[in-house]
Short mmCIF file of C-alpha atoms in Angstrom, two decimals:
data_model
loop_
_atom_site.label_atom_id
_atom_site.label_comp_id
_atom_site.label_asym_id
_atom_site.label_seq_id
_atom_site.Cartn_x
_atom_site.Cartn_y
_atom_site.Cartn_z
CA UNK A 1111 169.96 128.32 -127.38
CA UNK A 1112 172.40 127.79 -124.18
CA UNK A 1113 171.73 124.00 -124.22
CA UNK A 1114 169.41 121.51 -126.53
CA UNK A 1115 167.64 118.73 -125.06
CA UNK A 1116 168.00 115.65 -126.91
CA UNK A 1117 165.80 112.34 -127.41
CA UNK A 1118 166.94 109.58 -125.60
CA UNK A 1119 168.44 106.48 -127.65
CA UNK A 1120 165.10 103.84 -128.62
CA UNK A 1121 164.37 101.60 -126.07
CA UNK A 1122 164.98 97.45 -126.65
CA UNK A 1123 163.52 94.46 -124.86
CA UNK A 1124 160.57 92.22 -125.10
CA UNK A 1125 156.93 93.26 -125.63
CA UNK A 1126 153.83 90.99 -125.06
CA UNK A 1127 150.74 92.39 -127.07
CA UNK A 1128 147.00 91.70 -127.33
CA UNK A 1129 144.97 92.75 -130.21
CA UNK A 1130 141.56 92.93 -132.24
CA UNK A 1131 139.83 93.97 -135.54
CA UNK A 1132 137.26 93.95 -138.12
CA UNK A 1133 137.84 91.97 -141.33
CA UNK A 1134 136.18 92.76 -144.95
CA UNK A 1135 136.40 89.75 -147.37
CA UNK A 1136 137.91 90.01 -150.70
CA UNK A 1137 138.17 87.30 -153.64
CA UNK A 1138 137.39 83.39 -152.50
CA UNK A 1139 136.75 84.88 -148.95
CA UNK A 1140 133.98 87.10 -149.69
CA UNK A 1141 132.10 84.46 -151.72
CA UNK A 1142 132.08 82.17 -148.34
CA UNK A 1143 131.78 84.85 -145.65
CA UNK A 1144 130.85 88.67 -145.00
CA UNK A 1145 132.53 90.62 -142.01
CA UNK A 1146 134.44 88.89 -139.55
CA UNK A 1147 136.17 89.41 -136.86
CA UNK A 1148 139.38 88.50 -134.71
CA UNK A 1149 141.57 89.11 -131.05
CA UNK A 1150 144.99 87.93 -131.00
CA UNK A 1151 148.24 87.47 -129.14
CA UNK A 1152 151.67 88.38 -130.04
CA UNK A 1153 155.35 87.83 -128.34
CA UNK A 1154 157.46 90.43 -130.20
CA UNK A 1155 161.42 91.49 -129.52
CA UNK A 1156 162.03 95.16 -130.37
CA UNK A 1157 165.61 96.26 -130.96
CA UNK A 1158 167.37 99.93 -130.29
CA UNK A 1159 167.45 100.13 -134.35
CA UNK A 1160 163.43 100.03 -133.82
CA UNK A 1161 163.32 96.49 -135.94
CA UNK A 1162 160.84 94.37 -134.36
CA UNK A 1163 159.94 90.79 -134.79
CA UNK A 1164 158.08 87.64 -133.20
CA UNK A 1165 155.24 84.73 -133.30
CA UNK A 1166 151.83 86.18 -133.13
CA UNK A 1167 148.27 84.13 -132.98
CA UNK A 1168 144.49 85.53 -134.35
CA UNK A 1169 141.39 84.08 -133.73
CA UNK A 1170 138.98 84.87 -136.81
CA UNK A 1171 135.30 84.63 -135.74
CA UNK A 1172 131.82 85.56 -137.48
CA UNK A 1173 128.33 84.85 -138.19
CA UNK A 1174 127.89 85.98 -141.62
CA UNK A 1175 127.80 83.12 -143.89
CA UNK A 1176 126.80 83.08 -147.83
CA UNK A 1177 127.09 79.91 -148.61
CA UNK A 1178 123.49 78.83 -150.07
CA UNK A 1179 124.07 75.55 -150.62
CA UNK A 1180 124.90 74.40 -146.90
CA UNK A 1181 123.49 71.42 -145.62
CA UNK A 1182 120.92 71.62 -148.92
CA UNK A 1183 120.59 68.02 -148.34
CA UNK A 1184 119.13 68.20 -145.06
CA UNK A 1185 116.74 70.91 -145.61
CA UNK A 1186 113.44 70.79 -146.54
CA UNK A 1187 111.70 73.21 -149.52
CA UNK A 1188 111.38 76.19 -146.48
CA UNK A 1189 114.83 75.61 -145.20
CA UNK A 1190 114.39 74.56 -142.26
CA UNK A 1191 116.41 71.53 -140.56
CA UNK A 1192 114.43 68.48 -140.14
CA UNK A 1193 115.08 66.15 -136.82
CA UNK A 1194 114.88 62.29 -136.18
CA UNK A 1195 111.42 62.72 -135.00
CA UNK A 1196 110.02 64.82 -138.35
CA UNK A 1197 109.98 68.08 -136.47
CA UNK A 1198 111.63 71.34 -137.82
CA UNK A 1199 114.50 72.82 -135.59
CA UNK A 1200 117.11 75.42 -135.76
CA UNK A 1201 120.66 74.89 -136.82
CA UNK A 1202 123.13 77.71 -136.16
CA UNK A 1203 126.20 78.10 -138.71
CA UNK A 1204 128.72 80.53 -138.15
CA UNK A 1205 132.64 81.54 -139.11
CA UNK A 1206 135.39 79.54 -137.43
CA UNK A 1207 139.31 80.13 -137.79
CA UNK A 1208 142.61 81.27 -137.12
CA UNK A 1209 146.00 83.01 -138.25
CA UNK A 1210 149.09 82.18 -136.66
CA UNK A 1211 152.65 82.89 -137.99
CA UNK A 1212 156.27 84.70 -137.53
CA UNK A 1213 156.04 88.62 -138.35
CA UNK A 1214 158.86 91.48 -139.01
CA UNK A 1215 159.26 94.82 -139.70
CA UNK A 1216 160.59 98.12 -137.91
CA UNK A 1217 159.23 100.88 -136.58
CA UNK A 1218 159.88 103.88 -138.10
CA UNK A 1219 160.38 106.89 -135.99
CA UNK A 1220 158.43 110.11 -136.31
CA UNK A 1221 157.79 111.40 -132.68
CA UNK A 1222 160.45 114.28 -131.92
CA UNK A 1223 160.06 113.31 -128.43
CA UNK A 1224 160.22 109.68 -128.35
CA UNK A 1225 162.63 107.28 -130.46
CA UNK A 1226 160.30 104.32 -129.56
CA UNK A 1227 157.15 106.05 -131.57
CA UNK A 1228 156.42 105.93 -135.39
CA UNK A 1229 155.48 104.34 -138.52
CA UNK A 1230 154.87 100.29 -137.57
CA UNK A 1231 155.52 98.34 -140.93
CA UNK A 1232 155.05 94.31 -140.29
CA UNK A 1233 154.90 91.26 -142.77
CA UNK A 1234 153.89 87.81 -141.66
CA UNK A 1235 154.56 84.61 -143.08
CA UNK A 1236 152.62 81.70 -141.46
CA UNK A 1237 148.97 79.80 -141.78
CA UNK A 1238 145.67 80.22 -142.10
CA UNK A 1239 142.88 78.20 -141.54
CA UNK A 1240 138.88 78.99 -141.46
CA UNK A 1241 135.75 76.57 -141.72
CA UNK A 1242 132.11 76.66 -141.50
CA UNK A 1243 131.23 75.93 -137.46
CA UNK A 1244 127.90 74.04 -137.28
CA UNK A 1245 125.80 73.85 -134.11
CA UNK A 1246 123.08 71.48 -133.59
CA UNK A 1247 122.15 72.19 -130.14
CA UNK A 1248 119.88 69.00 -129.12
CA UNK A 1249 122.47 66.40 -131.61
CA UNK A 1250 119.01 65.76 -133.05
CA UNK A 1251 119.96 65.38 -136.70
CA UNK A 1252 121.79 62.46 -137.47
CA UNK A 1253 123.85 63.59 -140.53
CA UNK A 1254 125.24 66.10 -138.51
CA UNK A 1255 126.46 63.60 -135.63
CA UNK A 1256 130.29 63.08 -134.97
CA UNK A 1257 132.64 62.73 -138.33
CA UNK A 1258 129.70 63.18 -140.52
CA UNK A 1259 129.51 66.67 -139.64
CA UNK A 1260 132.85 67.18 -141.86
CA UNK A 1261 131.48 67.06 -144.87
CA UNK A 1262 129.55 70.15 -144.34
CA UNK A 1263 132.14 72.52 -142.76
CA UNK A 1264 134.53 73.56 -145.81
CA UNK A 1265 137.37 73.20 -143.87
CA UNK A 1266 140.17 75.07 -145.65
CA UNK A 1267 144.00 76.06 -145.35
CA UNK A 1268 147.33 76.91 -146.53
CA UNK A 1269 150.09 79.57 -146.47
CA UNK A 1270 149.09 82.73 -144.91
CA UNK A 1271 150.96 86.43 -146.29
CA UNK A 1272 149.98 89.26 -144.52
CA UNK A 1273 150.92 93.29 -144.40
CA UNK A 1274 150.45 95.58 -141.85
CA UNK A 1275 151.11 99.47 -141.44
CA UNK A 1276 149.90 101.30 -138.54
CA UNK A 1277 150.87 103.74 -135.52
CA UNK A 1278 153.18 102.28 -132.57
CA UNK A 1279 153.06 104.50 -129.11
CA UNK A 1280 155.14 103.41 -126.51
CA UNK A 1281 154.62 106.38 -123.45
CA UNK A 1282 158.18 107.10 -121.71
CA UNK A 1283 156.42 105.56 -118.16
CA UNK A 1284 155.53 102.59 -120.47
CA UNK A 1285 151.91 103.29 -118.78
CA UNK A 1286 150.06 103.67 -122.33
CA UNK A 1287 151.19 101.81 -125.22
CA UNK A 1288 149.25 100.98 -128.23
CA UNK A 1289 148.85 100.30 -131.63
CA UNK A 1290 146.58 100.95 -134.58
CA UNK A 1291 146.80 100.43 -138.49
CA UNK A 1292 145.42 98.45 -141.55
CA UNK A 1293 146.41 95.30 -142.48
CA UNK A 1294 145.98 93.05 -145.66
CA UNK A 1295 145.81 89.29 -145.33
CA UNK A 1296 146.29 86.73 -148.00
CA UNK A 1297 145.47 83.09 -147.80
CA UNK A 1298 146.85 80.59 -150.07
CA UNK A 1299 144.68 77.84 -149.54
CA UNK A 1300 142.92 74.72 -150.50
CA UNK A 1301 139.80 72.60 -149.60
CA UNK A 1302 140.53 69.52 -147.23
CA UNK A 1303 137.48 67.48 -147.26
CA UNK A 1304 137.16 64.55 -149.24
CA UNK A 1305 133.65 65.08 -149.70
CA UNK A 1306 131.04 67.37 -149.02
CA UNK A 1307 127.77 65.49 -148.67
CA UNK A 1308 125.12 68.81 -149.89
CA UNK A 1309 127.25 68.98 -153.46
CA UNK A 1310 128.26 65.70 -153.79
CA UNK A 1311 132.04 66.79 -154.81
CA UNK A 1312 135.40 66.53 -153.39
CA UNK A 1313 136.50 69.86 -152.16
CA UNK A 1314 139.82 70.59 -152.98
CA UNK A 1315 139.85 73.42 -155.02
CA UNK A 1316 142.45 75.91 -154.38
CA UNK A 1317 141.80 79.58 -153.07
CA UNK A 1318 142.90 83.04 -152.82
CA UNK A 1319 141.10 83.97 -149.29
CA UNK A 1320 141.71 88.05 -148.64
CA UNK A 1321 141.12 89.79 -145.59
CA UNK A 1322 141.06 93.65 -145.23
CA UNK A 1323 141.32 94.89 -141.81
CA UNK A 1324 141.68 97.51 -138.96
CA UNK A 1325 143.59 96.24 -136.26
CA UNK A 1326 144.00 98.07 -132.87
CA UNK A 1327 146.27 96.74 -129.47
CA UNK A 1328 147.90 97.47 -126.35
CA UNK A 1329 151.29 96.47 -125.94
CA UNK A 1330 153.10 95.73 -122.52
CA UNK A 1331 156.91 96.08 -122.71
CA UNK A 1332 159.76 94.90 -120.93
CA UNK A 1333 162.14 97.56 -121.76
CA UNK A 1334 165.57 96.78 -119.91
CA UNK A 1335 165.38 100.36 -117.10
CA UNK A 1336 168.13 102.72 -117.70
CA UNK A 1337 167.76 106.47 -116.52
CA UNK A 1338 167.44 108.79 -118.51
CA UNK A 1339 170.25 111.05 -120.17
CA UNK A 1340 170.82 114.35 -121.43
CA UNK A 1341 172.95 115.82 -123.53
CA UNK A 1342 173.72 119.58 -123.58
CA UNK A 1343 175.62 121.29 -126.34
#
C-alpha cells in the first residue's frame, strides 16, 4: 500500500447516559416478585485508555407480585378488601424500588474503525432497595391509613453487587451512541419492618435478591473536540 490510514487515538471526556430494561427474578427475589422493570441515569467519565467509571441511579418498577399472604388480615374468604362501610373494594399492589451506586470497568475495543467502540465490562458497588407499593385509592380502609400501611409493604435493603457486559457505540459525529448488554444484579439485603401485621412476625430475615437483565441506552458525550489526524507510512 502507498499509505495506511490509521484509527484515531480513543476519545476522553464526560458522558451523561439514560437507560432501561427487563428484569427476571432469581433466589429471594423471585419468591416476592415476577418480571420487573427499570430506566435509569448515569454520569460516567471515560478515559483515552477506554476505562470508564461514575454514579449511576435505576428505578425498578412492576406489577407482578406473589406474595399470597398480603394483607391476609384484611381480606375476606373471596379476597377481596373490605372498607369502613362493609363494602368490597379494590386494592392495587405493585413493585416499588431502586438501585443506585458507583460503577467501573473499561471498554474494550473491537471496532477497526473506531477506538471508542467495543466490549463494555462494568461492576457496581452500591444499594438496593425494593418494597411492596400499596394503593388504596378512596383511603377507605383504615389499616391501610398513614404508618400502618408499613407493616404490609416488606420494605427491604442492603448492599447491592452488580455485573454488566454489553456493546458500547460511540459514532465519530457523536450523533448515535448507545449501549446494549446483560447484566446480573445481587442484593444483599434484609427486612426492615418491625412487624408485619398479615403474619404477625418481625421481618428481618436476611436475603439474597437476584436480578437478571437486558439493559439498553443512549449515551450523550462530551468528548473534548480535536480534529482529526492521519498518519501515513
Amino acid at each position: 500500500d502507498l499509505f495506511n490510514l490509521e484509527k484515531p487515538p480513543a476519545r476522553k471526556g464526560f458522558i451523561i447516559g439514560a437507560n432501561g430494561g427487563i428484569d427476571f427474578p432469581g433466589a429471594d427475589m423471585a419468591k416476592r416478585f415476577g418480571t420487573s422493570y427499570r430506566a435509569g441515569i448515569q454520569l460516567l467519565y471515560k478515559t483515552k485508555s477506554n476505562w470508564i467509571f461514575g454514579p449511576k441511579f435505576d428505578y425498578m418498577f412492576g406489577n407482578n407480585l406473589k406474595e399470597d399472604s398480603l394483607m391476609m388480615n384484611i381480606r375476606d374468604k373471596y379476597g377481596s378488601y373490605i372498607n369502613n362501610s362493609g363494602q368490597r373494594i379494590g386494592v392495587n399492589v405493585f413493585q416499588r424500588g431502586y438501585m443506585m451506586g458507583f460503577q467501573g470497568g473499561k471498554i474494550f475495543n473491537i471496532s477497526k474503525k473506531s477506538s471508542d467502540n467495543g466490549i463494555l465490562a462494568m461492576t457496581t458497588l452500591g444499594f438496593m432497595e425494593h418494597k411492596i407499593f400499596i394503593r388504596d385509592r378512596e383511603q377507605s380502609i383504615p389499616s391501610l391509613r398513614g404508618d400502618y400501611k408499613k407493616g404490609y409493604d416488606r420494605l427491604t435493603n442492603g448492599l447491592l453487587l452488580e455485573q454488566y457486559v454489553g456493546y458500547t457505540y460511540f459514532a465519530n459525529n457523536n450523533l448515535i451512541n448507545f449501549h446494549i448488554g446483560l447484566n446480573i444484579s445481587a442484593g444483599f439485603t434484609q427486612g426492615r419492618r418491625d412487624f408485619l401485621y398479615d403474619v404477625m412476625r418481625t421481618d428481618n430475615a436476611r436475603r439474597v435478591d437476584l436480578l437478571y437483565g437486558i439493559r439498553a441506552g443512549m449515551y450523550i458525550p462530551i468528548f473534548r473536540r480535536k480534529s482529526e489526524e492521519f498518519y501515513f507510512e
